[in-house]
Coordinates of N, CA and C in Angstrom, one line a residue:
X31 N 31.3 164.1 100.2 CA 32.0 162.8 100.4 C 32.6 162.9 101.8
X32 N 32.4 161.8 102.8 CA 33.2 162.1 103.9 C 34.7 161.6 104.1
X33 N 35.2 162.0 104.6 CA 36.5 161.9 105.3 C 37.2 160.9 104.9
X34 N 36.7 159.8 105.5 CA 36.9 158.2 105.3 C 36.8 157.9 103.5
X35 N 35.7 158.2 102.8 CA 35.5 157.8 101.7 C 37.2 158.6 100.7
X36 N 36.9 159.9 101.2 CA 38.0 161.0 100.4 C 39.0 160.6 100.8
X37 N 39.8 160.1 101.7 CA 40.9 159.3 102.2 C 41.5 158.0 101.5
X38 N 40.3 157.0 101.3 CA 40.3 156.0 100.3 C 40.4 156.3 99.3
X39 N 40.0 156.8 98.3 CA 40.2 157.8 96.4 C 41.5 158.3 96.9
X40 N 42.1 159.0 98.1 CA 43.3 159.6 97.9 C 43.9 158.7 97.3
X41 N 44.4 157.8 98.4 CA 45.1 156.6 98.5 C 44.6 155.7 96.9
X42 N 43.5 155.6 96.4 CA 43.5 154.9 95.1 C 44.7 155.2 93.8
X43 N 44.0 156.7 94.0 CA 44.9 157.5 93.2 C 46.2 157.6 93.1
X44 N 46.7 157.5 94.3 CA 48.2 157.7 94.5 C 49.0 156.3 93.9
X45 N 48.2 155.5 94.2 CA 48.5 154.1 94.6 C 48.7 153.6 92.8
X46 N 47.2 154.1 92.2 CA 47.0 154.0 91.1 C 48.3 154.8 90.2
X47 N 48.7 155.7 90.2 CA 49.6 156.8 89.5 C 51.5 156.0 89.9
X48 N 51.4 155.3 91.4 CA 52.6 154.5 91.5 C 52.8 153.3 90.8
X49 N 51.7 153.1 90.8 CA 51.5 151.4 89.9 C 52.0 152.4 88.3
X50 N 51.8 153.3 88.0 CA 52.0 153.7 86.5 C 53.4 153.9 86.7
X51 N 53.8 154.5 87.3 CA 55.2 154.8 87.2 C 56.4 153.7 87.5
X52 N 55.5 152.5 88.0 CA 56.7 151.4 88.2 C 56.7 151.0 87.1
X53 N 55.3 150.8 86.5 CA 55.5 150.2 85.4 C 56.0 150.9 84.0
X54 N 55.9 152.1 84.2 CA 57.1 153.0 83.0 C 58.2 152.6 83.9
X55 N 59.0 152.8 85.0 CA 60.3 152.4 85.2 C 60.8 150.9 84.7
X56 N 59.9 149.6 85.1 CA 60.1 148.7 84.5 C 59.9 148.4 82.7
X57 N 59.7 149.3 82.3 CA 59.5 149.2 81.2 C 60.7 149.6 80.7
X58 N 61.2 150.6 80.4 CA 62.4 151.4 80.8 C 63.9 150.5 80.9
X59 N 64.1 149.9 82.5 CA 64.4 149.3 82.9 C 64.8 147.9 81.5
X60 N 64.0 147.4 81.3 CA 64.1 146.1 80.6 C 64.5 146.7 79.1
X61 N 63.9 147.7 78.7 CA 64.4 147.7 77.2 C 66.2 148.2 77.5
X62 N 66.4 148.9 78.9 CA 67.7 149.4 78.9 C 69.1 147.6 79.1
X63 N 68.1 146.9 79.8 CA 68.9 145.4 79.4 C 69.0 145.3 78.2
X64 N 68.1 145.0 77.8 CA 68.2 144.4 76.5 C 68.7 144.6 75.6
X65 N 68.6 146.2 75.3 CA 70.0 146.6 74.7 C 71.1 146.2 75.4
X66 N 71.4 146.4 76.2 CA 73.1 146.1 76.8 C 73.3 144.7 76.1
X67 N 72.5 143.9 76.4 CA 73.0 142.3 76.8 C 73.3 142.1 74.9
X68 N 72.0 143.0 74.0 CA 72.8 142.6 72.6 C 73.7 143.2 72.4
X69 N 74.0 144.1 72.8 CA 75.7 144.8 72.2 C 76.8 144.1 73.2
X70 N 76.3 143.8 74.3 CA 77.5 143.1 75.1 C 77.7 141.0 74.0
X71 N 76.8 140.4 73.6 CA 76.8 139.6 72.4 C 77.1 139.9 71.9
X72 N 76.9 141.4 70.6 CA 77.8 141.5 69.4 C 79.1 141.5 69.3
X73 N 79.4 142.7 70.6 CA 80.7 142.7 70.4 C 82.0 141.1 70.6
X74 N 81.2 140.3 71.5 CA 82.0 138.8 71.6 C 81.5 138.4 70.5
X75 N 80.8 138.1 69.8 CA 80.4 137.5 68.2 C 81.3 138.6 67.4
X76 N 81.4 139.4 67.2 CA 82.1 139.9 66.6 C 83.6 140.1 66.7
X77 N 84.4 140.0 67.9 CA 85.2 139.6 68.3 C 85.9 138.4 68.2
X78 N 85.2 137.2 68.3 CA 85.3 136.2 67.9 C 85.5 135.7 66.6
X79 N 84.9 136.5 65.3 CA 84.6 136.2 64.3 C 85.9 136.8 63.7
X80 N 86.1 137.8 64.2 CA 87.5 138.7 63.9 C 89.2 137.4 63.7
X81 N 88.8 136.6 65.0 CA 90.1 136.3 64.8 C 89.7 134.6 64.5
X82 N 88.4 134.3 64.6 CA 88.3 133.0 63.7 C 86.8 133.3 62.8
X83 N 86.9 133.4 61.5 CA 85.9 133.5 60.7 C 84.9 132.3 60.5
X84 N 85.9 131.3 60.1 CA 85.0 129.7 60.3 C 84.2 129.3 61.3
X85 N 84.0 130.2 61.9 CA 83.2 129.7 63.5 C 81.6 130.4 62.7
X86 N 81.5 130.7 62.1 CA 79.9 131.9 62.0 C 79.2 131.1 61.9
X87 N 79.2 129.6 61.1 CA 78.1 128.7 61.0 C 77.9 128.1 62.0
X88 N 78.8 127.9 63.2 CA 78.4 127.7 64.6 C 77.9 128.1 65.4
X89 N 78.6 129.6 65.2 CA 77.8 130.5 66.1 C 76.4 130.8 65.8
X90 N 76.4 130.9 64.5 CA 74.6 131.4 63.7 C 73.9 130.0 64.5
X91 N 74.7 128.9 64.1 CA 73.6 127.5 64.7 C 72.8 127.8 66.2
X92 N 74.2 128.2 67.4 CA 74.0 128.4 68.7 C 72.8 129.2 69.0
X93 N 73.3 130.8 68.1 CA 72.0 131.9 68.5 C 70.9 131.5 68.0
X94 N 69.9 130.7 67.1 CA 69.2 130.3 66.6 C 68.9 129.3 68.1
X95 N 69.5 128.2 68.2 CA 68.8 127.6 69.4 C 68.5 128.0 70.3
X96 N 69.9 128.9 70.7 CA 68.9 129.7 72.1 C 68.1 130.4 71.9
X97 N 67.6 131.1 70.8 CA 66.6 132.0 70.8 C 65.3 131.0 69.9
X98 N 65.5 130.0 70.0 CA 64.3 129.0 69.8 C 63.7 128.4 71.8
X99 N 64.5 128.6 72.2 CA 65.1 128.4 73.1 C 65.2 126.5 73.5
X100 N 65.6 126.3 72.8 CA 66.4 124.7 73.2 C 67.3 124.5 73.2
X101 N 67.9 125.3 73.9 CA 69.8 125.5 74.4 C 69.5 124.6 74.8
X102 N 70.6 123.7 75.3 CA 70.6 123.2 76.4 C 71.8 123.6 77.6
X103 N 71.6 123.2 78.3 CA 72.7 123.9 79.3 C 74.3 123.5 79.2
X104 N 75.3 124.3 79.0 CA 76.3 123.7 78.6 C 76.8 123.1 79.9
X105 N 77.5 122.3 80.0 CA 77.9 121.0 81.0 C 78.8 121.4 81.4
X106 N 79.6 122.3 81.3 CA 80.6 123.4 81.9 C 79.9 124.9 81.8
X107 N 80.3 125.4 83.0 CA 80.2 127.2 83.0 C 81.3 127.8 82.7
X108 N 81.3 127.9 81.9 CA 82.6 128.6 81.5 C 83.2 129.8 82.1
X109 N 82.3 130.8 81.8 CA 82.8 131.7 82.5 C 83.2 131.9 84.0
X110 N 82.2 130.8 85.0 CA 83.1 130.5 86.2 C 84.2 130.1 86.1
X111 N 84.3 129.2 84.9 CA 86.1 128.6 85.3 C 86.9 129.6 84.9
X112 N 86.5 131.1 83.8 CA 87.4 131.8 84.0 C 87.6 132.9 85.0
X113 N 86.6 132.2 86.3 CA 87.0 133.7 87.5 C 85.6 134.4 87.5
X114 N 85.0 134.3 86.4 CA 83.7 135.5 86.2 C 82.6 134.9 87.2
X115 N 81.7 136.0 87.7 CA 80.4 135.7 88.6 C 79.5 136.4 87.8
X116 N 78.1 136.2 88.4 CA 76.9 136.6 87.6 C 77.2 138.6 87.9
X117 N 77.7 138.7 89.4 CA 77.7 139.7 90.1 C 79.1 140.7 89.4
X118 N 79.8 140.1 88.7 CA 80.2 141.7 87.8 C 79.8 141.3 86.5
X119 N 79.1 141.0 86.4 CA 78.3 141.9 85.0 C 77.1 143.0 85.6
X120 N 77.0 143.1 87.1 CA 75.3 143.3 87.7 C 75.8 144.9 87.8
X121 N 77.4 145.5 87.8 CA 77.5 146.9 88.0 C 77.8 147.3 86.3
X122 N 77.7 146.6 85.4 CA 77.3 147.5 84.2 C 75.8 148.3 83.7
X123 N 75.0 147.3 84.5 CA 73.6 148.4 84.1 C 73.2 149.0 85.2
X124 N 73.5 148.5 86.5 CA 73.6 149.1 87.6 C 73.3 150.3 88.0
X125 N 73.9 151.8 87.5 CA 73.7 153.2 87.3 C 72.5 153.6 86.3
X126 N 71.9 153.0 85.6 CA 71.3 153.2 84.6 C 69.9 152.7 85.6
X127 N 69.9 151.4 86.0 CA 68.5 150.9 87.2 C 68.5 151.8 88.2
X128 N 69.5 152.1 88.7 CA 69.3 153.0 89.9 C 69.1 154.2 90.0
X129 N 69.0 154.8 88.9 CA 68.8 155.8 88.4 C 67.1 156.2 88.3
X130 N 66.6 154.9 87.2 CA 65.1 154.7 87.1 C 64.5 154.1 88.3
X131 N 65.3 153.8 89.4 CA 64.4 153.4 90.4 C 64.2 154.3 91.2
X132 N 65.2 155.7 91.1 CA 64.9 156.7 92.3 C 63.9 157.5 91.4
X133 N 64.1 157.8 90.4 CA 63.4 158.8 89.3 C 61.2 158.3 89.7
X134 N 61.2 156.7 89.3 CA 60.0 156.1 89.9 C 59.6 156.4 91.1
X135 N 60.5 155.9 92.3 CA 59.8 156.7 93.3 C 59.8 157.9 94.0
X136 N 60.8 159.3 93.3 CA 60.4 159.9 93.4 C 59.2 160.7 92.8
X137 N 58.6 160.1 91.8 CA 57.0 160.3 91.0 C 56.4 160.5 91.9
X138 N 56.8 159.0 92.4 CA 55.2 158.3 93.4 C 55.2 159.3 94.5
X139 N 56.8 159.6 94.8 CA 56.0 160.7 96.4 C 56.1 161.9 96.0
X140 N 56.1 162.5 95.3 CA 55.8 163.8 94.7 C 54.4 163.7 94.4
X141 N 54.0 162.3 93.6 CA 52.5 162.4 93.3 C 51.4 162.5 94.7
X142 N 52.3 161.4 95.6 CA 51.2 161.7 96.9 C 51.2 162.8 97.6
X143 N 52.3 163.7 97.8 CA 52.3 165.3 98.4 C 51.5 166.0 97.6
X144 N 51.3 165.8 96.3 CA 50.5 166.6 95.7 C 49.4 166.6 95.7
X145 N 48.8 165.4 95.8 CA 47.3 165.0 96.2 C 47.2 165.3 97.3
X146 N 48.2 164.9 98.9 CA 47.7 165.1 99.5 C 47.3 166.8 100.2
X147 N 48.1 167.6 99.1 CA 48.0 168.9 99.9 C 46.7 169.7 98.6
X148 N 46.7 169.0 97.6 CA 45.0 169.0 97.1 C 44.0 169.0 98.0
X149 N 43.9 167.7 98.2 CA 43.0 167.2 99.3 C 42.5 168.1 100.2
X150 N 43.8 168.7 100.9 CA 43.8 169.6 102.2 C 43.1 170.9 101.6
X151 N 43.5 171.4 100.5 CA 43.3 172.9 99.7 C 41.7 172.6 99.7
X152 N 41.6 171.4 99.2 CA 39.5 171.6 99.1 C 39.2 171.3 100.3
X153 N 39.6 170.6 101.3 CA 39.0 170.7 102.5 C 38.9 171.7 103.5
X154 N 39.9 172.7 102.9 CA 40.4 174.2 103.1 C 39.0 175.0 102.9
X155 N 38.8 174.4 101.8 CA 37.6 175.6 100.9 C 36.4 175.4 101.1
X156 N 35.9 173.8 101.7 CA 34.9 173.7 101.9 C 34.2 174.5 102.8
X157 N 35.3 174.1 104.3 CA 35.4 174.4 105.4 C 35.0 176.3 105.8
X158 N 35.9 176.6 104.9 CA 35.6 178.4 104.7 C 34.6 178.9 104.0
X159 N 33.5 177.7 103.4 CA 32.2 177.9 102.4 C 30.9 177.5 103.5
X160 N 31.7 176.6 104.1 CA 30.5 176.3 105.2 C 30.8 177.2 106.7
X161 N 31.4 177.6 106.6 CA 32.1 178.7 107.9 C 30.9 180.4 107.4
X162 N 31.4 180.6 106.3 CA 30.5 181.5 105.6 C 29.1 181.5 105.8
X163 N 28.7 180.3 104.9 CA 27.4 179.9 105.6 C 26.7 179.7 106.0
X164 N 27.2 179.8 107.9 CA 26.9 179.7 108.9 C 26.7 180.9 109.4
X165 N 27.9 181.7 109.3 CA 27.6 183.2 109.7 C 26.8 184.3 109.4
X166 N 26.4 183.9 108.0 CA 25.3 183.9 107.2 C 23.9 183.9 107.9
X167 N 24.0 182.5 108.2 CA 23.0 182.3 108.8 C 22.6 182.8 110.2
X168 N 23.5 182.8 111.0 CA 23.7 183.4 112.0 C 23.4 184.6 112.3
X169 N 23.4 185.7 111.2 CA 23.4 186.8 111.4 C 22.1 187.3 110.9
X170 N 21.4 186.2 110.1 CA 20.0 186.3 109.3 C 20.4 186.9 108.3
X171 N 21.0 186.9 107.5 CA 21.3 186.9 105.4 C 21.3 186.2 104.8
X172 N 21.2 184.6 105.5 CA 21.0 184.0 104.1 C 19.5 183.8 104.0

């Protein structure tokens, strides 16, 4: 295989093995939301319920819509009016993503130094097989 062709497979490979690893980090990643975001709901549904019980047939009504999904958008944000932004809820999972995102790419360049110093090891070997025999030949033994 020459040069060029074994250069391209490297690169497939690597490339191929990064694509795997984002997608276990994203995979990862999203089940680690999704827990959060139900236990960050239970605990206000449950909290809620704590100090008004009458509300459960409402609240059962709401989660049902949204998760039919024909909420519709409530006509106040509430939680802006109480001070809140999307951007502090974003440092509670925050450590947990950033964690899976260094972990992912350190796969990916660990996977390519590995390949690449593969690569080099058989082109190492070739090189000392056809060095061989040459001298071989050179000398009249083979």
């Amino acid at each position: 295989m020459s040069g060029r062709k074994n250069g391209i497979v490297v690169i497939g490979f690597v490339l191929a093995f990064g694509l795997a690893a984002s997608a276990v980090s994203v995979m990862l990643t999203s089940f680690y939301d999704c827990r959060r975001q139900f236990d960050l709901l239970n605990a206000v549904c449950g909290k809620i319920l704590e100090q008004e019980p009458q509300t459960e047939t409402l609240m059962l009504a709401v989660l049902k819509e949204a998760m039919d999904g024909a909420a519709a958008k409530p006509e106040t944000d509430v939680l802006t009016a109480w001070g809140y932004q999307r951007s502090d809820f974003w440092g509670i999972s925050y450590g947990p993503d950033a964690l899976l995102l260094t972990m992912g790419f350190l796969t990916g360049v660990l996977l390519f130094i590995l390949t690449f110093l593969y690569r080099n090891k058989e082109e190492a070997r070739r090189i000392r097989a056809l060095t061989d025999y040459l001298e071989q030949v050179n000398t009249g033994k083979a």
